[in-house]
Amino acid sequence: MQDKIYIIHYDKLVERKEHIEKQIKDFTNVEWVLNKNPETLTEAELSLFDSGVSQGSKSLTMKHIETFKRIVKEDIEYGLVFEDDVMLDDNFIEEYEKIKEEFISSDFEICFIGSGCGLKVTKYTGILSDSHHKTRCTDSYIIKKSLCKKLLDIYIEYPNYCVNIDFIMNKWFKDYDIKTCWSFNSIVK
């Protein structure tokens, strides 16, 4: 698989890296997002969050923001983003190609391909289903560069976070009318 894959990882979780490396051994274009670990977040970054948000959640949010920055800087038209605890279906590549083809030709800006929290499309409308501004957790998704630019602008405009990244994204998607979709078949667990 040649598409650019960004894997969000906390390098102290060695077993997670070993697990996902086995799954992606045939993928050739992988970039690990290793910075923004809990112990390396700056005071300015920490101040963006309410005190009730865990260090891990703060780190995860900042790693997603860092991923958006990389997609824009590297001028990648769309990126495939994984958190480090995903499990790919056996037929991932074949199913991903079908989803990607429909996604790229659609006006959706982000497509959630995982089964986060067991959320499912309840009515079949095709490979992709409008998710009405909602994430299906942030474990795995395809995102267009144009949306990464928008989210970085929103991040600057709306800098205070009181919840985890998936809830932040839900708010941004609704407030800014961002077109989101879920794949009918979850190809990541």
XYZ file of N, CA and C in Angstrom:
567
model
N 0.839 -1.176 0.000
C 0.000 0.000 0.000
C 0.885 1.241 0.000
N 0.594 2.177 -0.895
C 1.449 3.347 -1.084
C 0.935 4.610 -0.407
N -0.325 4.649 0.005
C -0.864 5.865 0.605
C -0.085 6.240 1.861
N -0.019 7.537 2.138
C 0.692 8.021 3.324
C -0.148 7.698 4.558
N 0.494 7.012 5.506
C -0.153 6.619 6.758
C 0.568 7.301 7.904
N -0.189 7.947 8.758
C 0.348 8.577 9.962
C -0.116 7.750 11.151
N 0.829 7.311 11.968
C 0.478 6.516 13.143
C 0.813 7.325 14.384
N -0.212 7.607 15.156
C -0.072 8.360 16.403
C 0.316 7.369 17.485
N 1.475 7.606 18.100
C 2.031 6.617 19.025
C 2.747 7.295 20.185
N 2.577 6.714 21.353
C 3.327 7.107 22.555
C 4.444 6.097 22.696
N 5.683 6.538 22.523
C 6.800 5.602 22.385
C 7.087 4.740 23.612
N 6.516 5.063 24.744
C 6.694 4.196 25.918
C 5.827 2.941 25.848
N 4.865 2.926 24.949
C 3.972 1.767 24.790
C 4.547 0.835 23.729
N 5.636 0.186 24.075
C 6.406 -0.646 23.149
C 5.553 -1.764 22.545
N 4.719 -2.404 23.355
C 3.915 -3.524 22.855
C 2.924 -3.070 21.788
N 2.416 -1.846 21.889
C 1.508 -1.337 20.853
C 2.247 -1.159 19.527
N 3.448 -0.628 19.606
C 4.224 -0.426 18.375
C 4.546 -1.771 17.724
N 4.961 -2.729 18.521
C 5.268 -4.055 17.980
C 4.039 -4.659 17.311
N 2.877 -4.495 17.948
C 1.627 -5.049 17.404
C 1.283 -4.419 16.059
N 1.318 -3.100 15.995
C 0.911 -2.448 14.745
C 1.964 -2.627 13.656
N 3.230 -2.714 14.025
C 4.271 -2.954 13.016
C 4.035 -4.269 12.267
N 3.542 -5.267 12.967
C 3.230 -6.549 12.312
C 2.109 -6.367 11.289
N 1.150 -5.513 11.605
C 0.003 -5.307 10.713
C 0.360 -4.487 9.474
N 1.347 -3.613 9.602
C 1.656 -2.694 8.496
C 2.965 -3.048 7.791
N 3.462 -4.237 8.002
C 4.778 -4.614 7.472
C 4.883 -4.445 5.954
N 3.781 -4.537 5.230
C 3.812 -4.390 3.780
C 3.510 -2.964 3.313
N 3.286 -2.065 4.238
C 2.988 -0.678 3.883
C 4.311 0.079 3.775
N 4.458 0.869 2.731
C 5.755 1.490 2.458
C 5.846 2.966 2.824
N 4.753 3.606 3.113
C 4.775 5.052 3.326
C 4.166 5.393 4.682
N 4.898 5.072 5.738
C 4.407 5.230 7.108
C 5.228 6.300 7.822
N 4.531 7.170 8.518
C 5.196 8.183 9.334
C 4.639 8.101 10.751
N 5.531 7.960 11.701
C 5.145 7.878 13.112
C 5.073 9.278 13.700
N 4.001 9.547 14.432
C 3.858 10.820 15.140
C 4.207 10.526 16.593
N 5.448 10.844 16.950
C 5.982 10.459 18.257
C 6.149 11.632 19.210
N 6.125 12.839 18.688
C 6.300 13.983 19.585
C 4.978 14.302 20.291
N 5.003 15.263 21.151
C 3.824 15.690 21.934
C 3.409 14.626 22.947
N 4.392 13.949 23.538
C 4.106 12.977 24.589
C 3.697 13.703 25.867
N 2.987 13.025 26.777
C 2.495 13.703 27.983
C 3.582 14.458 28.747
N 4.737 13.864 28.874
C 5.792 14.493 29.678
C 6.536 15.603 28.934
N 6.257 15.784 27.637
C 6.961 16.821 26.875
C 6.056 17.981 26.455
N 4.784 17.940 26.830
C 3.893 19.050 26.483
C 4.339 20.310 27.230
N 4.289 21.420 26.527
C 4.697 22.692 27.118
C 3.582 23.238 28.012
N 3.928 24.208 28.825
C 2.912 24.861 29.663
C 1.834 25.505 28.789
N 2.254 26.078 27.671
C 1.281 26.696 26.758
C 0.312 25.652 26.215
N 0.826 24.476 25.853
C -0.044 23.412 25.346
C -0.962 22.893 26.450
N -0.416 22.695 27.629
C -1.226 22.207 28.748
C -2.321 23.195 29.118
N -2.050 24.472 28.965
C -3.026 25.502 29.344
C -4.243 25.531 28.420
N -4.178 24.828 27.295
C -5.308 24.772 26.371
C -6.451 23.912 26.908
N -6.160 23.104 27.917
C -7.110 22.112 28.403
C -7.603 22.425 29.805
N -8.828 21.989 30.093
C -9.324 22.029 31.461
C -8.517 21.059 32.304
N -8.489 21.301 33.592
C -7.687 20.467 34.498
C -8.202 19.028 34.571
N -9.459 18.780 34.225
C -10.015 17.439 34.308
C -9.613 16.514 33.161
N -8.951 17.040 32.130
C -8.536 16.220 30.985
C -7.206 15.554 31.347
N -7.118 14.245 31.148
C -5.909 13.497 31.512
C -4.725 13.906 30.641
N -3.525 13.672 31.145
C -2.307 13.968 30.387
C -2.302 13.180 29.075
N -2.735 11.928 29.125
C -2.778 11.109 27.916
C -3.708 11.679 26.863
N -4.881 12.154 27.289
C -5.835 12.750 26.346
C -5.307 14.059 25.773
N -4.632 14.833 26.612
C -4.018 16.076 26.122
C -2.976 15.747 25.054
N -2.149 14.762 25.339
C -1.116 14.340 24.399
C -1.737 13.852 23.093
N -2.758 13.025 23.194
C -3.419 12.484 22.005
C -3.993 13.605 21.139
N -4.631 14.575 21.761
C -5.173 15.716 21.021
C -4.064 16.451 20.286
N -2.965 16.728 20.980
C -1.860 17.460 20.360
C -1.210 16.646 19.246
N -1.194 15.328 19.369
C -0.646 14.474 18.305
C -1.543 14.516 17.055
N -2.849 14.576 17.236
C -3.737 14.709 16.078
C -3.512 16.064 15.397
N -3.387 17.122 16.194
C -3.110 18.458 15.639
C -1.783 18.429 14.877
N -0.777 17.788 15.453
C 0.524 17.647 14.784
C 0.375 16.893 13.467
N -0.465 15.879 13.434
C -0.700 15.121 12.199
C -1.305 16.026 11.128
N -2.280 16.853 11.510
C -2.878 17.788 10.544
C -1.794 18.714 9.975
N -0.916 19.199 10.848
C 0.167 20.088 10.399
C 1.067 19.376 9.389
N 1.385 18.126 9.646
C 2.264 17.375 8.745
C 1.612 17.156 7.379
N 0.337 16.827 7.378
C -0.368 16.609 6.105
C -0.322 17.879 5.265
N -0.551 19.021 5.895
C -0.511 20.301 5.177
C 0.913 20.606 4.713
N 1.864 20.507 5.626
C 3.260 20.839 5.295
C 3.812 19.933 4.190
N 3.475 18.657 4.245
C 3.975 17.695 3.262
C 3.153 17.715 1.976
N 2.103 18.531 1.955
C 1.255 18.703 0.783
C 0.653 17.377 0.320
N 0.157 16.604 1.284
C -0.489 15.325 1.024
C -1.975 15.608 0.791
N -2.537 15.163 -0.333
C -3.944 15.454 -0.635
C -4.895 14.837 0.383
N -4.565 13.665 0.868
C -5.336 13.039 1.930
C -4.392 12.113 2.690
N -4.648 11.990 3.968
C -3.825 11.115 4.792
C -4.693 10.075 5.477
N -4.090 8.948 5.752
C -4.730 7.885 6.519
C -4.117 7.932 7.907
N -4.945 8.106 8.924
C -4.470 8.294 10.290
C -4.916 7.123 11.156
N -3.955 6.544 11.882
C -4.231 5.474 12.842
C -3.725 5.896 14.209
N -4.476 5.570 15.249
C -3.916 5.577 16.589
C -3.235 4.226 16.767
N -2.324 4.132 17.709
C -1.432 2.968 17.792
C -2.064 1.692 18.329
N -3.322 1.723 18.690
C -3.959 0.511 19.225
C -4.970 -0.114 18.267
N -4.902 0.268 16.993
C -5.864 -0.275 16.028
C -5.516 -1.708 15.651
N -6.540 -2.401 15.181
C -6.372 -3.748 14.631
C -7.031 -3.743 13.258
N -6.234 -3.968 12.225
C -6.744 -3.936 10.861
C -7.428 -5.250 10.518
N -8.536 -5.156 9.792
C -9.209 -6.363 9.297
C -8.279 -7.105 8.341
N -8.508 -8.394 8.203
C -7.690 -9.203 7.299
C -7.745 -8.700 5.862
N -8.885 -8.188 5.445
C -9.047 -7.689 4.079
C -8.951 -6.162 4.023
N -8.143 -5.586 4.902
C -8.064 -4.130 5.034
C -7.744 -3.446 3.710
N -6.679 -3.848 3.053
C -6.224 -3.123 1.852
C -7.302 -3.110 0.773
N -7.899 -4.243 0.503
C -8.943 -4.331 -0.527
C -10.134 -3.432 -0.187
N -10.605 -3.503 1.049
C -11.756 -2.698 1.465
C -11.404 -1.213 1.546
N -10.194 -0.917 2.015
C -9.747 0.480 2.098
C -9.755 1.129 0.713
N -9.273 0.409 -0.287
C -9.225 0.957 -1.648
C -10.623 1.328 -2.143
N -11.618 0.503 -1.840
C -13.002 0.805 -2.233
C -13.505 2.058 -1.518
N -13.251 2.109 -0.221
C -13.692 3.266 0.570
C -12.998 4.531 0.080
N -11.694 4.452 -0.102
C -10.911 5.611 -0.531
C -11.396 6.136 -1.880
N -11.654 5.236 -2.812
C -12.108 5.656 -4.139
C -13.404 6.464 -4.048
N -14.351 5.969 -3.258
C -15.608 6.700 -3.117
C -15.401 8.002 -2.332
N -14.574 7.954 -1.302
C -14.315 9.134 -0.478
C -13.677 10.259 -1.290
N -12.648 9.941 -2.057
C -11.924 10.970 -2.816
C -12.831 11.670 -3.816
N -13.775 10.941 -4.381
C -14.665 11.547 -5.377
C -15.900 12.203 -4.744
N -15.995 12.164 -3.420
C -17.159 12.737 -2.731
C -16.836 14.150 -2.231
N -17.856 14.796 -1.666
C -17.607 16.097 -1.034
C -17.406 15.953 0.473
N -17.319 14.712 0.968
C -16.970 14.501 2.370
C -15.531 14.935 2.587
N -15.234 15.409 3.796
C -13.895 15.905 4.096
C -13.101 14.958 4.989
N -13.809 14.075 5.673
C -13.164 13.104 6.541
C -14.050 11.866 6.589
N -13.404 10.702 6.611
C -14.149 9.446 6.643
C -13.592 8.566 7.753
N -14.432 8.206 8.689
C -14.046 7.341 9.799
C -14.265 5.887 9.379
N -13.192 5.095 9.448
C -13.230 3.727 8.926
C -13.190 2.664 10.015
N -13.079 3.083 11.266
C -13.002 2.139 12.376
C -14.350 1.865 12.998
N -14.329 1.031 14.017
C -15.566 0.662 14.706
C -15.614 1.268 16.097
N -15.004 2.426 16.255
C -14.908 3.094 17.548
C -16.183 3.022 18.358
N -16.066 2.516 19.558
C -17.182 2.407 20.512
C -18.342 1.578 19.972
N -18.109 0.784 18.959
C -19.162 -0.066 18.413
C -20.224 0.684 17.638
N -19.953 1.938 17.264
C -20.919 2.731 16.506
C -21.034 2.169 15.098
N -22.264 2.079 14.606
C -22.495 1.478 13.291
C -23.453 2.338 12.474
N -23.300 2.225 11.172
C -24.275 2.800 10.250
C -25.491 1.897 10.309
N -26.646 2.455 10.575
C -27.839 1.623 10.764
C -28.633 1.393 9.482
N -28.425 2.242 8.488
C -29.157 2.075 7.232
C -28.151 2.126 6.088
N -28.116 1.087 5.295
C -27.161 1.034 4.192
C -27.544 2.043 3.120
N -26.611 2.937 2.822
C -26.822 3.920 1.749
C -25.660 3.889 0.764
N -24.806 2.903 0.850
C -23.629 2.795 -0.002
C -22.399 2.589 0.873
N -21.238 2.622 0.247
C -19.994 2.389 0.983
C -19.799 3.431 2.073
N -20.153 4.693 1.777
C -20.017 5.772 2.747
C -21.393 6.242 3.192
N -21.491 6.646 4.439
C -22.759 7.140 4.976
C -22.516 8.453 5.707
N -23.316 9.463 5.395
C -23.207 10.764 6.055
C -23.354 10.572 7.558
N -22.391 11.049 8.313
C -22.458 10.861 9.768
C -22.936 12.114 10.487
N -23.403 13.099 9.736
C -24.027 14.292 10.301
C -23.144 14.942 11.365
N -21.909 15.239 10.968
C -20.957 15.983 11.801
C -20.418 15.197 12.990
N -20.432 13.893 12.935
C -19.975 13.105 14.079
C -18.765 12.249 13.720
N -17.901 12.069 14.722
C -16.800 11.125 14.574
C -17.319 9.733 14.924
N -16.508 8.754 14.649
C -16.756 7.404 15.149
C -15.475 7.049 15.902
N -15.145 7.907 16.854
C -13.873 7.906 17.564
C -12.761 8.278 16.579
N -11.563 8.486 17.085
C -10.477 8.972 16.232
C -9.407 7.913 16.004
N -9.765 6.645 16.159
C -8.778 5.574 16.018
C -8.283 5.413 14.594
N -9.123 5.736 13.593
C -8.729 5.534 12.194
C -9.638 6.355 11.287
N -9.016 7.122 10.404
C -9.789 7.929 9.475
C -8.933 8.367 8.296
N -9.613 8.707 7.207
C -9.003 9.320 6.034
C -9.414 10.785 6.080
N -8.444 11.673 5.904
C -8.737 13.105 5.997
C -8.118 13.839 4.820
N -8.871 14.754 4.257
C -8.376 15.558 3.144
C -7.532 16.717 3.680
N -6.521 17.080 2.912
C -5.635 18.189 3.289
C -6.433 19.471 3.511
N -7.435 19.704 2.673
C -8.246 20.919 2.817
C -8.891 20.999 4.197
N -9.319 19.852 4.732
C -9.896 19.858 6.079
C -8.809 20.074 7.132
N -7.650 19.504 6.926
C -6.553 19.740 7.878
C -6.283 21.239 8.014
N -6.275 21.951 6.880
C -6.071 23.406 6.905
C -7.172 24.078 7.717
N -8.431 23.694 7.458
C -9.561 24.269 8.200
C -9.427 24.008 9.691
N -9.101 22.763 10.050
C -9.014 22.411 11.469
C -7.885 23.155 12.154
N -6.792 23.390 11.461
C -5.699 24.164 12.055
C -6.125 25.618 12.271
N -6.902 26.168 11.345
C -7.429 27.525 11.537
C -8.390 27.560 12.723
N -9.238 26.554 12.828
C -10.180 26.476 13.945
C -9.411 26.326 15.256
N -8.378 25.505 15.250
C -7.533 25.277 16.430
C -6.984 26.593 16.951
N -6.580 27.490 16.059
C -6.057 28.799 16.467
C -7.193 29.674 16.988
N -8.346 29.596 16.319
C -9.500 30.428 16.684
C -10.175 29.960 17.975
N -10.167 28.667 18.220
C -10.933 28.051 19.311
C -9.976 27.215 20.157
N -9.093 27.886 20.923
C -7.966 27.166 21.516
C -8.202 26.462 22.852
N -9.350 26.559 23.448
C -9.529 25.945 24.766
C -10.331 24.658 24.668
N -9.779 23.605 25.266
C -10.378 22.290 25.174
C -10.740 21.788 26.562
N -11.894 21.225 26.671
C -12.294 20.676 27.967
C -12.551 19.180 27.876
N -12.404 18.621 26.681
C -12.729 17.211 26.473
C -11.694 16.560 25.552
N -11.897 15.286 25.251
C -10.988 14.524 24.396
C -11.137 14.920 22.928
N -10.153 14.517 22.106
C -10.099 14.921 20.697
C -11.356 14.542 19.919
N -11.932 13.374 20.145
C -13.113 13.014 19.350
C -14.288 13.926 19.671
N -14.423 14.351 20.918
C -15.499 15.279 21.279
C -15.209 16.686 20.746
N -13.934 17.070 20.758
C -13.543 18.363 20.190
C -13.900 18.386 18.698
N -13.531 17.316 18.010
C -13.810 17.258 16.570
C -15.312 17.270 16.301
N -16.101 16.581 17.118
C -17.559 16.613 16.946
C -18.063 18.049 17.004
N -17.570 18.810 17.964
C -17.996 20.202 18.105
C -17.576 21.017 16.892
N -16.324 20.881 16.484
C -15.841 21.621 15.310
C -16.642 21.255 14.067
N -16.901 19.965 13.871
C -17.607 19.516 12.676
C -19.011 20.121 12.624
N -19.667 20.162 13.764
C -21.020 20.728 13.808
C -20.977 22.249 13.638
N -20.117 22.908 14.413
C -20.058 24.373 14.388
C -19.652 24.925 13.028
N -18.815 24.199 12.303
C -18.284 24.693 11.027
C -18.842 23.925 9.821
N -19.895 23.152 10.051
C -20.599 22.429 8.992
C -19.647 21.618 8.107
N -18.813 20.836 8.756
C -17.838 20.006 8.055
C -18.504 18.686 7.671
N -18.309 18.289 6.435
C -18.947 17.082 5.906
C -18.154 15.847 6.316
N -18.782 15.026 7.135
C -18.145 13.827 7.683
C -18.904 12.587 7.230
N -18.179 11.472 7.162
C -18.858 10.222 6.841
C -18.205 9.066 7.582
N -18.939 7.986 7.650
C -18.453 6.715 8.192
C -18.502 5.705 7.055
N -17.540 4.809 7.041
C -17.638 3.696 6.095
C -18.712 2.738 6.615
N -19.498 2.190 5.693
C -20.542 1.251 6.117
C -19.925 0.058 6.835
N -18.874 -0.495 6.240
C -18.147 -1.587 6.890
C -16.951 -1.014 7.649
N -16.866 -1.323 8.907
C -15.688 -0.927 9.683
C -14.556 -1.873 9.320
N -13.425 -1.305 8.906
C -12.302 -2.137 8.489
C -11.144 -2.051 9.477
N -11.385 -1.374 10.583
C -10.416 -1.254 11.666
C -11.161 -1.450 12.975
N -10.531 -2.188 13.875
C -11.134 -2.387 15.209
C -10.239 -1.774 16.257
